[in-house]
Short mmCIF file of C-alpha atoms in Angstrom, two decimals:
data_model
loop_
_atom_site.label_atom_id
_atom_site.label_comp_id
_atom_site.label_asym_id
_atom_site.label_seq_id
_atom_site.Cartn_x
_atom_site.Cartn_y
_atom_site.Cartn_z
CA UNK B 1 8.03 16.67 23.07
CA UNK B 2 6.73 15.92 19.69
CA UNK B 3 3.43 17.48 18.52
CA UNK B 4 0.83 16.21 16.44
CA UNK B 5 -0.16 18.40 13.71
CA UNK B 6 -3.75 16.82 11.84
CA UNK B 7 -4.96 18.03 8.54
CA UNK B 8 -8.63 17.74 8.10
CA UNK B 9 -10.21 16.21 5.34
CA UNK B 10 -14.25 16.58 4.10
CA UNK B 11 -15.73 13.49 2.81
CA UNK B 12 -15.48 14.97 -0.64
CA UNK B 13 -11.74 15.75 -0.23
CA UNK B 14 -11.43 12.02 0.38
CA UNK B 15 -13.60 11.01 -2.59
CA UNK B 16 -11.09 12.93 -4.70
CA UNK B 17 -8.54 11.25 -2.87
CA UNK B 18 -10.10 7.67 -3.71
CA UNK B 19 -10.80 8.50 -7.47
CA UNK B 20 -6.91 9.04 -8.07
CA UNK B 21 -6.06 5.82 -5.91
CA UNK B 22 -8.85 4.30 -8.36
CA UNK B 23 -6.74 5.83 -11.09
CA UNK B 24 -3.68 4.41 -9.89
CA UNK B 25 -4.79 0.65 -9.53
CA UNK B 26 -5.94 0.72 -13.08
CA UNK B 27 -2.95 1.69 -14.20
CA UNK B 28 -1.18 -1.03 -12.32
CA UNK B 29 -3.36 -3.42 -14.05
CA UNK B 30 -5.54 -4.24 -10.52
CA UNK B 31 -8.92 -5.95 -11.92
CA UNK B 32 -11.39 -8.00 -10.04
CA UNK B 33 -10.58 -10.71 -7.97
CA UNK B 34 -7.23 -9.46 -7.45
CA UNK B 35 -5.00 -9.22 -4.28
CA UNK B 36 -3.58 -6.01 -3.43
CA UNK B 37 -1.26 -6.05 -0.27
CA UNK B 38 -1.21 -3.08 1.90
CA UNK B 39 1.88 -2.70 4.87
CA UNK B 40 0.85 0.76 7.17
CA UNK B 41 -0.23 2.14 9.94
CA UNK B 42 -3.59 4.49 9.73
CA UNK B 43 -3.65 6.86 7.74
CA UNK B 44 -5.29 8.54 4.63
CA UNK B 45 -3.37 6.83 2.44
CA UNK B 46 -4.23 3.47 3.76
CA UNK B 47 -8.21 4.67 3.98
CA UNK B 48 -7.87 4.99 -0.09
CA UNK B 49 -6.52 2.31 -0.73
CA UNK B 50 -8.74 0.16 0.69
CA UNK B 51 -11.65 1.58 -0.51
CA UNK B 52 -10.47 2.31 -4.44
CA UNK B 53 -9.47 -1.88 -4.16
CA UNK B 54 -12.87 -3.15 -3.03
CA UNK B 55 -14.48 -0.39 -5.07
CA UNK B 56 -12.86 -1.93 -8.13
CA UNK B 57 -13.93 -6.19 -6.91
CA UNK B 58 -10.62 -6.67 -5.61
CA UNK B 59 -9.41 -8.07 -2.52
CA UNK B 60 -7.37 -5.79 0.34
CA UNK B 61 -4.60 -7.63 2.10
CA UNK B 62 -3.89 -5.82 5.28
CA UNK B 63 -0.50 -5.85 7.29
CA UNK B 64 0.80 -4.42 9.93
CA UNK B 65 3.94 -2.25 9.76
CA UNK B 66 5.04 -3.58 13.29
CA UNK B 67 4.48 -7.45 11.90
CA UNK B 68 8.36 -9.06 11.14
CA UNK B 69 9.43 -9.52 7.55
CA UNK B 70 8.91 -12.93 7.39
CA UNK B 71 5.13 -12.84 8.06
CA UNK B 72 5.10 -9.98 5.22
CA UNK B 73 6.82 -12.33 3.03
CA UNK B 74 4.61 -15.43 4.14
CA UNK B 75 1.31 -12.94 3.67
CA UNK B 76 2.21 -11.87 0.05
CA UNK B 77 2.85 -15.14 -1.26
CA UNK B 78 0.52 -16.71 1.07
CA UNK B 79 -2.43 -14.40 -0.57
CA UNK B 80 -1.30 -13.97 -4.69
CA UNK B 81 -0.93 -10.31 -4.03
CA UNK B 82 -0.75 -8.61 -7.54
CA UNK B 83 0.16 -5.25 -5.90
CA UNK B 84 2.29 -4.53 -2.44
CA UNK B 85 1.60 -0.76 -1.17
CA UNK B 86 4.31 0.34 1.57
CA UNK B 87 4.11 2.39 4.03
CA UNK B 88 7.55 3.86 4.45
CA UNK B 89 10.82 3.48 2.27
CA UNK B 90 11.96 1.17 4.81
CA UNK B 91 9.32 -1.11 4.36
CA UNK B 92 9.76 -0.84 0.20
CA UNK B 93 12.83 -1.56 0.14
CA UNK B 94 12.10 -5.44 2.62
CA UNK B 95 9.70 -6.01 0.11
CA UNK B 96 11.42 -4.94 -2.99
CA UNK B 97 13.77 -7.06 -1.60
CA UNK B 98 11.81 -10.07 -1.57
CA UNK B 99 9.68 -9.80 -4.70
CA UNK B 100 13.04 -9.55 -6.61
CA UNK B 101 14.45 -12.10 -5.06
CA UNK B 102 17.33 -9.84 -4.04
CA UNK B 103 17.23 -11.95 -0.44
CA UNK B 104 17.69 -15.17 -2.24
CA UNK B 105 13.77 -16.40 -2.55
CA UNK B 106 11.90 -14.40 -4.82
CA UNK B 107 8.24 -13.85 -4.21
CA UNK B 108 6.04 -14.89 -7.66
CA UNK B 109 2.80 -12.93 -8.89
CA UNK B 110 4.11 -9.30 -7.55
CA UNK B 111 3.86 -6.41 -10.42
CA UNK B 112 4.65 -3.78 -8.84
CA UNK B 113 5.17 -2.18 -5.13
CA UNK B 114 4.15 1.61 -4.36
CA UNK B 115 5.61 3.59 -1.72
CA UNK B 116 3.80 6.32 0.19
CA UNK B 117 6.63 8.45 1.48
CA UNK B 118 8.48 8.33 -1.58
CA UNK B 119 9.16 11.63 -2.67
CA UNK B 120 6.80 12.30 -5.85
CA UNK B 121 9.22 11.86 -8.63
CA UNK B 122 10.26 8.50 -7.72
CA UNK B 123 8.86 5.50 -9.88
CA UNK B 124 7.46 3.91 -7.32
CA UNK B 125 5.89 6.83 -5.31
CA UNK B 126 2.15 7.16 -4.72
CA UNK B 127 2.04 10.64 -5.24
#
């Protein structure tokens, strides 16, 4: 029996919450025009992002977390994606996999991937 526990946000929580993202896609170098690949499900996190991308002239590239790796892969190169946010570790680590080229076909024109869940003092974490 697993219980839902929801934090409530006020619109000027999220604004706060937006600025930062903003923050964080100009230091990843995210200018207008660009692609920034997104792999969740709903959630705040997800909210921001989209927002701080089109509120800086870029372009969101939504996935689903449920889609198979292959269509992530296709989707990324498919769209130029500059920037790959990830849900979960799990999903980091496919893609980390396949913008290095750790899998054996590296994906080209990926700077950087950001992880939601990672815990805050990893390099790659969103927080």
């Amino acid at each position: 029996n697993s219980v839902n526990h929801f934090k409530y946000l006020t619109y000027q929580d999220f604004d706060v919450v937006v600025d930062l993202t903003r923050g964080v896609l100009d230091r990843l170098g995210v200018k207008a025009g660009d692609k920034v690949a997104l792999i969740s499900n709903n959630r705040v996190e997800w909210a921001a992002v989209f927002f701080a991308t089109v509120g800086r002239g870029a372009q969101i590239v939504p996935m689903y977390e449920a889609q198979k790796e292959k269509d992530w892969r296709f989707i990324v190169q498919d769209s130029g994606a500059k920037v790959v946010f990830a849900a979960s570790e799990e999903i980091y680590d496919v893609v980390g996999k396949f913008v290095s080229g750790a899998d054996g076909e590296k994906v080209a024109g990926v700077e950087n991937v950001v992880c939601f869940d990672a815990p805050v003092e990893a390099s790659h974490s969103y927080r």
